[in-house]
């Protein structure tokens, strides 16, 4: 797929990390509170198993105490079970390892062998910040620094204290792991990042970045080398 459109790219809330790479994050993702999740239909794939049981969800989304900043368990009552990690059938010509983002349905797929994929629930860009096309993972980071852009500080003076960079930690909007999307050797300003806010999954809340639950993002991160192809479908 070639790039078809990038809407709102010049308006993305971006910033520069200490190593010179900008990052983006939506204001609602930074301050969003709990909200009910709507039911959305899944298109284009067939599940190979039922929705995760409570016991399995508690295991998969349990605490990660050995991380640099210990990660709490996900409150699974705040996420629609259909957004929990699953193995599904997914028909595509993309090679195994490719990441496919489906913003219309709030899913991220990692293509596996034999027509299967690992599917993760996600949050995506809000209206005006959606984009689609091909990219690749140009860089990876664990526990990155987050710096709010000037435009965000103007709208939300309370984040001005982070103008010099918000240190890594559980309160950092980029979370524990980040995959940076590149095109033609240039950073696109968009990322796949991790969140500890389950109420954001299944919502359009960012400036084009795509968020997964930390436990899901860590699973994807470990299996995704730099150079991996990423396909963002049209919303």
PDB file of C-alpha atoms in Angstrom:
ATOM      1  CA  UNK A   1       0.000   0.000   0.000  1.00  0.00           C
ATOM      2  CA  UNK A   2       1.209   3.506  -0.741  1.00  0.00           C
ATOM      3  CA  UNK A   3       0.356   6.444   1.479  1.00  0.00           C
ATOM      4  CA  UNK A   4      -3.140   7.615   0.588  1.00  0.00           C
ATOM      5  CA  UNK A   5      -3.649  10.511   2.985  1.00  0.00           C
ATOM      6  CA  UNK A   6      -2.340  12.081   6.146  1.00  0.00           C
ATOM      7  CA  UNK A   7      -4.974  14.252   7.792  1.00  0.00           C
ATOM      8  CA  UNK A   8      -3.937  16.669  10.474  1.00  0.00           C
ATOM      9  CA  UNK A   9      -0.271  15.687  10.329  1.00  0.00           C
ATOM     10  CA  UNK A  10       0.855  19.287  10.570  1.00  0.00           C
ATOM     11  CA  UNK A  11      -1.347  19.757  13.622  1.00  0.00           C
ATOM     12  CA  UNK A  12      -0.211  16.659  15.520  1.00  0.00           C
ATOM     13  CA  UNK A  13       0.653  17.393  19.125  1.00  0.00           C
ATOM     14  CA  UNK A  14       4.332  16.601  18.913  1.00  0.00           C
ATOM     15  CA  UNK A  15       7.346  17.172  21.066  1.00  0.00           C
ATOM     16  CA  UNK A  16      11.021  16.321  21.172  1.00  0.00           C
ATOM     17  CA  UNK A  17      12.507  13.689  23.443  1.00  0.00           C
ATOM     18  CA  UNK A  18      16.032  14.031  24.866  1.00  0.00           C
ATOM     19  CA  UNK A  19      17.499  12.125  21.908  1.00  0.00           C
ATOM     20  CA  UNK A  20      15.935  14.576  19.465  1.00  0.00           C
ATOM     21  CA  UNK A  21      12.949  12.519  18.294  1.00  0.00           C
ATOM     22  CA  UNK A  22       9.529  14.155  18.587  1.00  0.00           C
ATOM     23  CA  UNK A  23       6.592  12.322  20.109  1.00  0.00           C
ATOM     24  CA  UNK A  24       2.867  12.983  19.955  1.00  0.00           C
ATOM     25  CA  UNK A  25       0.025  12.506  22.358  1.00  0.00           C
ATOM     26  CA  UNK A  26      -3.586  13.661  22.514  1.00  0.00           C
ATOM     27  CA  UNK A  27      -4.781  15.963  25.274  1.00  0.00           C
ATOM     28  CA  UNK A  28      -7.750  13.693  26.034  1.00  0.00           C
ATOM     29  CA  UNK A  29      -5.422  10.724  26.465  1.00  0.00           C
ATOM     30  CA  UNK A  30      -3.516  12.711  29.101  1.00  0.00           C
ATOM     31  CA  UNK A  31      -6.575  13.680  31.140  1.00  0.00           C
ATOM     32  CA  UNK A  32      -9.269  11.205  30.108  1.00  0.00           C
ATOM     33  CA  UNK A  33     -11.386   9.783  32.917  1.00  0.00           C
ATOM     34  CA  UNK A  34     -13.469   6.616  33.000  1.00  0.00           C
ATOM     35  CA  UNK A  35     -16.179   6.305  30.361  1.00  0.00           C
ATOM     36  CA  UNK A  36     -18.475   3.594  29.038  1.00  0.00           C
ATOM     37  CA  UNK A  37     -17.275   1.745  25.962  1.00  0.00           C
ATOM     38  CA  UNK A  38     -19.602   1.402  22.968  1.00  0.00           C
ATOM     39  CA  UNK A  39     -20.129  -1.805  21.056  1.00  0.00           C
ATOM     40  CA  UNK A  40     -18.315  -1.891  17.717  1.00  0.00           C
ATOM     41  CA  UNK A  41     -18.520  -4.582  15.050  1.00  0.00           C
ATOM     42  CA  UNK A  42     -15.407  -6.460  13.957  1.00  0.00           C
ATOM     43  CA  UNK A  43     -14.864  -6.762  10.204  1.00  0.00           C
ATOM     44  CA  UNK A  44     -12.431  -8.778   8.140  1.00  0.00           C
ATOM     45  CA  UNK A  45     -11.467 -11.638  10.442  1.00  0.00           C
ATOM     46  CA  UNK A  46     -12.880 -14.672  12.185  1.00  0.00           C
ATOM     47  CA  UNK A  47     -12.009 -15.555  15.746  1.00  0.00           C
ATOM     48  CA  UNK A  48     -10.481 -18.909  16.544  1.00  0.00           C
ATOM     49  CA  UNK A  49     -11.598 -18.956  20.154  1.00  0.00           C
ATOM     50  CA  UNK A  50     -14.033 -17.340  22.540  1.00  0.00           C
ATOM     51  CA  UNK A  51     -13.595 -14.166  24.530  1.00  0.00           C
ATOM     52  CA  UNK A  52     -10.941 -14.496  27.211  1.00  0.00           C
ATOM     53  CA  UNK A  53     -12.193 -15.870  30.514  1.00  0.00           C
ATOM     54  CA  UNK A  54     -11.901 -13.773  33.649  1.00  0.00           C
ATOM     55  CA  UNK A  55      -9.192 -16.083  35.012  1.00  0.00           C
ATOM     56  CA  UNK A  56      -7.194 -15.864  31.783  1.00  0.00           C
ATOM     57  CA  UNK A  57      -7.621 -12.077  31.609  1.00  0.00           C
ATOM     58  CA  UNK A  58      -6.373 -11.723  35.173  1.00  0.00           C
ATOM     59  CA  UNK A  59      -3.285 -13.726  34.202  1.00  0.00           C
ATOM     60  CA  UNK A  60      -2.556 -11.951  30.896  1.00  0.00           C
ATOM     61  CA  UNK A  61      -3.258  -8.493  32.297  1.00  0.00           C
ATOM     62  CA  UNK A  62      -1.816  -9.077  35.741  1.00  0.00           C
ATOM     63  CA  UNK A  63       0.815  -6.933  37.477  1.00  0.00           C
ATOM     64  CA  UNK A  64       4.414  -6.700  36.269  1.00  0.00           C
ATOM     65  CA  UNK A  65       6.339  -6.110  39.500  1.00  0.00           C
ATOM     66  CA  UNK A  66       9.818  -6.578  38.028  1.00  0.00           C
ATOM     67  CA  UNK A  67       9.644  -3.621  35.648  1.00  0.00           C
ATOM     68  CA  UNK A  68      11.724  -0.475  36.277  1.00  0.00           C
ATOM     69  CA  UNK A  69       8.459   1.044  37.502  1.00  0.00           C
ATOM     70  CA  UNK A  70       6.224  -1.803  38.701  1.00  0.00           C
ATOM     71  CA  UNK A  71       3.126  -1.970  36.513  1.00  0.00           C
ATOM     72  CA  UNK A  72      -0.240  -2.629  38.181  1.00  0.00           C
ATOM     73  CA  UNK A  73      -2.773  -5.148  36.961  1.00  0.00           C
ATOM     74  CA  UNK A  74      -5.319  -3.910  34.446  1.00  0.00           C
ATOM     75  CA  UNK A  75      -8.771  -3.279  35.881  1.00  0.00           C
ATOM     76  CA  UNK A  76     -10.498  -5.638  33.476  1.00  0.00           C
ATOM     77  CA  UNK A  77     -13.884  -4.246  34.478  1.00  0.00           C
ATOM     78  CA  UNK A  78     -12.946  -1.093  32.550  1.00  0.00           C
ATOM     79  CA  UNK A  79     -12.374  -2.763  29.189  1.00  0.00           C
ATOM     80  CA  UNK A  80     -14.822  -4.379  26.825  1.00  0.00           C
ATOM     81  CA  UNK A  81     -13.764  -8.062  26.635  1.00  0.00           C
ATOM     82  CA  UNK A  82     -13.708  -7.928  22.824  1.00  0.00           C
ATOM     83  CA  UNK A  83     -10.628  -5.686  23.036  1.00  0.00           C
ATOM     84  CA  UNK A  84      -8.623  -8.212  25.002  1.00  0.00           C
ATOM     85  CA  UNK A  85      -5.758 -10.005  23.242  1.00  0.00           C
ATOM     86  CA  UNK A  86      -6.853 -12.854  20.975  1.00  0.00           C
ATOM     87  CA  UNK A  87      -5.569 -15.057  18.178  1.00  0.00           C
ATOM     88  CA  UNK A  88      -7.780 -14.640  15.118  1.00  0.00           C
ATOM     89  CA  UNK A  89      -7.868 -15.645  11.480  1.00  0.00           C
ATOM     90  CA  UNK A  90      -6.839 -12.726   9.285  1.00  0.00           C
ATOM     91  CA  UNK A  91      -6.558 -12.900   5.509  1.00  0.00           C
ATOM     92  CA  UNK A  92      -3.753 -10.735   4.159  1.00  0.00           C
ATOM     93  CA  UNK A  93      -0.851 -10.869   1.716  1.00  0.00           C
ATOM     94  CA  UNK A  94       1.428  -9.204   4.282  1.00  0.00           C
ATOM     95  CA  UNK A  95       4.265 -11.344   5.635  1.00  0.00           C
ATOM     96  CA  UNK A  96       4.335 -12.641   9.215  1.00  0.00           C
ATOM     97  CA  UNK A  97       5.534 -10.005  11.659  1.00  0.00           C
ATOM     98  CA  UNK A  98       3.808  -7.146   9.841  1.00  0.00           C
ATOM     99  CA  UNK A  99       1.704  -4.860  12.047  1.00  0.00           C
ATOM    100  CA  UNK A 100      -1.695  -3.768  10.721  1.00  0.00           C
ATOM    101  CA  UNK A 101      -3.605  -0.964  12.449  1.00  0.00           C
ATOM    102  CA  UNK A 102      -7.391  -0.907  11.942  1.00  0.00           C
ATOM    103  CA  UNK A 103      -8.505   2.448  13.393  1.00  0.00           C
ATOM    104  CA  UNK A 104     -12.153   1.990  12.393  1.00  0.00           C
ATOM    105  CA  UNK A 105     -12.473  -1.004  14.684  1.00  0.00           C
ATOM    106  CA  UNK A 106      -9.832  -0.053  17.299  1.00  0.00           C
ATOM    107  CA  UNK A 107      -7.592  -3.055  16.692  1.00  0.00           C
ATOM    108  CA  UNK A 108      -3.905  -3.682  16.047  1.00  0.00           C
ATOM    109  CA  UNK A 109      -2.895  -6.969  14.409  1.00  0.00           C
ATOM    110  CA  UNK A 110       0.464  -8.721  14.345  1.00  0.00           C
ATOM    111  CA  UNK A 111       0.432 -11.105  11.397  1.00  0.00           C
ATOM    112  CA  UNK A 112       1.421 -14.676  12.284  1.00  0.00           C
ATOM    113  CA  UNK A 113       1.860 -17.795  10.163  1.00  0.00           C
ATOM    114  CA  UNK A 114      -0.893 -19.810   8.459  1.00  0.00           C
ATOM    115  CA  UNK A 115      -3.363 -16.951   8.020  1.00  0.00           C
ATOM    116  CA  UNK A 116      -3.528 -16.110  11.694  1.00  0.00           C
ATOM    117  CA  UNK A 117      -2.877 -12.901  13.640  1.00  0.00           C
ATOM    118  CA  UNK A 118      -2.527 -11.737  17.215  1.00  0.00           C
ATOM    119  CA  UNK A 119      -5.140  -9.036  17.760  1.00  0.00           C
ATOM    120  CA  UNK A 120      -4.902  -6.291  20.381  1.00  0.00           C
ATOM    121  CA  UNK A 121      -7.479  -3.672  21.360  1.00  0.00           C
ATOM    122  CA  UNK A 122      -6.301  -0.092  20.878  1.00  0.00           C
ATOM    123  CA  UNK A 123      -7.072   3.579  21.162  1.00  0.00           C
ATOM    124  CA  UNK A 124      -6.497   5.674  18.034  1.00  0.00           C
ATOM    125  CA  UNK A 125      -6.449   9.222  16.704  1.00  0.00           C
ATOM    126  CA  UNK A 126      -9.442  11.435  17.279  1.00  0.00           C
ATOM    127  CA  UNK A 127     -11.303  13.194  14.445  1.00  0.00           C
ATOM    128  CA  UNK A 128      -8.956  15.369  12.402  1.00  0.00           C
ATOM    129  CA  UNK A 129      -5.850  13.381  13.324  1.00  0.00           C
ATOM    130  CA  UNK A 130      -6.465  10.089  11.535  1.00  0.00           C
ATOM    131  CA  UNK A 131      -4.061   8.990   8.821  1.00  0.00           C
ATOM    132  CA  UNK A 132      -3.408   5.922   6.715  1.00  0.00           C
ATOM    133  CA  UNK A 133      -0.621   4.370   4.679  1.00  0.00           C
ATOM    134  CA  UNK A 134       2.544   2.318   5.024  1.00  0.00           C
ATOM    135  CA  UNK A 135       5.283   2.980   7.563  1.00  0.00           C
ATOM    136  CA  UNK A 136       7.900   1.001   9.454  1.00  0.00           C
ATOM    137  CA  UNK A 137       9.306   0.844  12.954  1.00  0.00           C
ATOM    138  CA  UNK A 138      12.323   3.151  12.843  1.00  0.00           C
ATOM    139  CA  UNK A 139      13.096   3.190  16.556  1.00  0.00           C
ATOM    140  CA  UNK A 140      12.068   1.557  19.838  1.00  0.00           C
ATOM    141  CA  UNK A 141      12.225   2.910  23.381  1.00  0.00           C
ATOM    142  CA  UNK A 142      11.643   1.614  26.903  1.00  0.00           C
ATOM    143  CA  UNK A 143      10.273   4.081  29.449  1.00  0.00           C
ATOM    144  CA  UNK A 144      10.674   7.179  27.217  1.00  0.00           C
ATOM    145  CA  UNK A 145      10.578  10.813  28.336  1.00  0.00           C
ATOM    146  CA  UNK A 146       7.455  12.789  27.309  1.00  0.00           C
ATOM    147  CA  UNK A 147       7.570  16.506  26.498  1.00  0.00           C
ATOM    148  CA  UNK A 148       4.306  18.396  25.791  1.00  0.00           C
ATOM    149  CA  UNK A 149       4.360  20.609  22.687  1.00  0.00           C
ATOM    150  CA  UNK A 150       3.861  24.370  22.893  1.00  0.00           C
ATOM    151  CA  UNK A 151       0.335  24.097  21.492  1.00  0.00           C
ATOM    152  CA  UNK A 152      -0.704  21.732  24.261  1.00  0.00           C
ATOM    153  CA  UNK A 153       0.837  23.941  26.927  1.00  0.00           C
ATOM    154  CA  UNK A 154      -1.130  26.911  25.577  1.00  0.00           C
ATOM    155  CA  UNK A 155      -4.377  24.945  25.864  1.00  0.00           C
ATOM    156  CA  UNK A 156      -3.494  23.263  29.148  1.00  0.00           C
ATOM    157  CA  UNK A 157      -1.231  25.482  31.286  1.00  0.00           C
ATOM    158  CA  UNK A 158      -1.143  22.776  33.961  1.00  0.00           C
ATOM    159  CA  UNK A 159       1.275  20.719  31.815  1.00  0.00           C
ATOM    160  CA  UNK A 160       3.768  23.596  31.466  1.00  0.00           C
ATOM    161  CA  UNK A 161       5.763  22.083  34.329  1.00  0.00           C
ATOM    162  CA  UNK A 162       6.745  19.305  31.922  1.00  0.00           C
ATOM    163  CA  UNK A 163       8.093  21.657  29.247  1.00  0.00           C
ATOM    164  CA  UNK A 164      11.579  20.332  29.968  1.00  0.00           C
ATOM    165  CA  UNK A 165      10.407  16.732  29.729  1.00  0.00           C
ATOM    166  CA  UNK A 166       8.321  14.447  31.914  1.00  0.00           C
ATOM    167  CA  UNK A 167      10.515  11.712  33.402  1.00  0.00           C
ATOM    168  CA  UNK A 168       9.662   8.064  32.716  1.00  0.00           C
ATOM    169  CA  UNK A 169       7.149   6.494  35.052  1.00  0.00           C
ATOM    170  CA  UNK A 170       3.611   5.247  35.393  1.00  0.00           C
ATOM    171  CA  UNK A 171       2.202   8.772  34.957  1.00  0.00           C
ATOM    172  CA  UNK A 172       4.138   9.374  31.732  1.00  0.00           C
ATOM    173  CA  UNK A 173       1.634   9.346  28.821  1.00  0.00           C
ATOM    174  CA  UNK A 174       3.933   7.265  26.591  1.00  0.00           C
ATOM    175  CA  UNK A 175       4.128   4.530  29.197  1.00  0.00           C
ATOM    176  CA  UNK A 176       6.587   1.672  29.396  1.00  0.00           C
ATOM    177  CA  UNK A 177       7.229   0.954  25.710  1.00  0.00           C
ATOM    178  CA  UNK A 178       7.055   2.971  22.475  1.00  0.00           C
ATOM    179  CA  UNK A 179       7.449   2.033  18.801  1.00  0.00           C
ATOM    180  CA  UNK A 180       8.146   5.020  16.515  1.00  0.00           C
ATOM    181  CA  UNK A 181       6.725   5.058  12.983  1.00  0.00           C
ATOM    182  CA  UNK A 182       8.939   6.200  10.096  1.00  0.00           C
ATOM    183  CA  UNK A 183       8.461   6.751   6.366  1.00  0.00           C
ATOM    184  CA  UNK A 184      11.346   7.169   3.900  1.00  0.00           C
ATOM    185  CA  UNK A 185      13.856   7.634   6.705  1.00  0.00           C
ATOM    186  CA  UNK A 186      11.868  10.351   8.485  1.00  0.00           C
ATOM    187  CA  UNK A 187       9.897  10.149  11.715  1.00  0.00           C
ATOM    188  CA  UNK A 188       6.164  10.566  11.032  1.00  0.00           C
ATOM    189  CA  UNK A 189       5.396  12.082  14.488  1.00  0.00           C
ATOM    190  CA  UNK A 190       3.251   8.990  15.205  1.00  0.00           C
ATOM    191  CA  UNK A 191       3.883   6.108  17.608  1.00  0.00           C
ATOM    192  CA  UNK A 192       2.531   2.894  19.004  1.00  0.00           C
ATOM    193  CA  UNK A 193       2.680   3.420  22.764  1.00  0.00           C
ATOM    194  CA  UNK A 194       1.559   1.741  25.985  1.00  0.00           C
ATOM    195  CA  UNK A 195      -1.131   2.895  28.381  1.00  0.00           C
ATOM    196  CA  UNK A 196      -2.305   1.849  31.845  1.00  0.00           C
ATOM    197  CA  UNK A 197      -5.715   3.451  31.173  1.00  0.00           C
ATOM    198  CA  UNK A 198      -8.054   0.641  30.040  1.00  0.00           C
ATOM    199  CA  UNK A 199     -10.948   3.094  29.669  1.00  0.00           C
ATOM    200  CA  UNK A 200      -9.221   4.611  26.598  1.00  0.00           C
ATOM    201  CA  UNK A 201      -9.192   1.351  24.626  1.00  0.00           C
ATOM    202  CA  UNK A 202     -11.821   1.425  21.881  1.00  0.00           C
ATOM    203  CA  UNK A 203     -11.782   5.225  21.647  1.00  0.00           C
ATOM    204  CA  UNK A 204     -10.389   7.966  19.423  1.00  0.00           C
ATOM    205  CA  UNK A 205      -8.420  10.090  21.883  1.00  0.00           C
ATOM    206  CA  UNK A 206      -4.968  10.888  20.485  1.00  0.00           C
ATOM    207  CA  UNK A 207      -3.279  13.085  17.882  1.00  0.00           C
ATOM    208  CA  UNK A 208      -2.802  10.112  15.587  1.00  0.00           C
ATOM    209  CA  UNK A 209      -0.783   7.842  17.871  1.00  0.00           C
ATOM    210  CA  UNK A 210      -2.043   4.333  18.690  1.00  0.00           C
ATOM    211  CA  UNK A 211      -2.133   3.042  22.267  1.00  0.00           C
ATOM    212  CA  UNK A 212      -2.250  -0.519  23.587  1.00  0.00           C
ATOM    213  CA  UNK A 213      -2.604  -1.730  27.150  1.00  0.00           C
ATOM    214  CA  UNK A 214       0.872  -1.984  28.648  1.00  0.00           C
ATOM    215  CA  UNK A 215       0.745  -5.774  28.890  1.00  0.00           C
ATOM    216  CA  UNK A 216      -0.273  -5.988  25.219  1.00  0.00           C
ATOM    217  CA  UNK A 217       2.281  -3.427  24.108  1.00  0.00           C
ATOM    218  CA  UNK A 218       5.068  -5.276  25.885  1.00  0.00           C
ATOM    219  CA  UNK A 219       4.050  -8.470  24.095  1.00  0.00           C
ATOM    220  CA  UNK A 220       4.088  -6.677  20.722  1.00  0.00           C
ATOM    221  CA  UNK A 221       7.275  -4.740  21.509  1.00  0.00           C
ATOM    222  CA  UNK A 222       9.305  -7.854  22.302  1.00  0.00           C
ATOM    223  CA  UNK A 223       8.309  -9.457  18.991  1.00  0.00           C
ATOM    224  CA  UNK A 224       8.807  -6.366  16.818  1.00  0.00           C
ATOM    225  CA  UNK A 225      12.312  -5.561  15.543  1.00  0.00           C
ATOM    226  CA  UNK A 226      13.307  -2.201  14.090  1.00  0.00           C
ATOM    227  CA  UNK A 227      12.416  -2.210  10.393  1.00  0.00           C
ATOM    228  CA  UNK A 228       9.082  -4.018  10.831  1.00  0.00           C
ATOM    229  CA  UNK A 229       6.461  -2.926   8.290  1.00  0.00           C
ATOM    230  CA  UNK A 230       3.359  -1.186   9.648  1.00  0.00           C
ATOM    231  CA  UNK A 231       0.189  -0.780   7.594  1.00  0.00           C
ATOM    232  CA  UNK A 232      -2.358   1.768   8.848  1.00  0.00           C
ATOM    233  CA  UNK A 233      -5.735   1.144   7.231  1.00  0.00           C
ATOM    234  CA  UNK A 234      -8.063   3.932   6.189  1.00  0.00           C
ATOM    235  CA  UNK A 235     -10.630   4.752   8.881  1.00  0.00           C
TER     236      UNK A 235
END
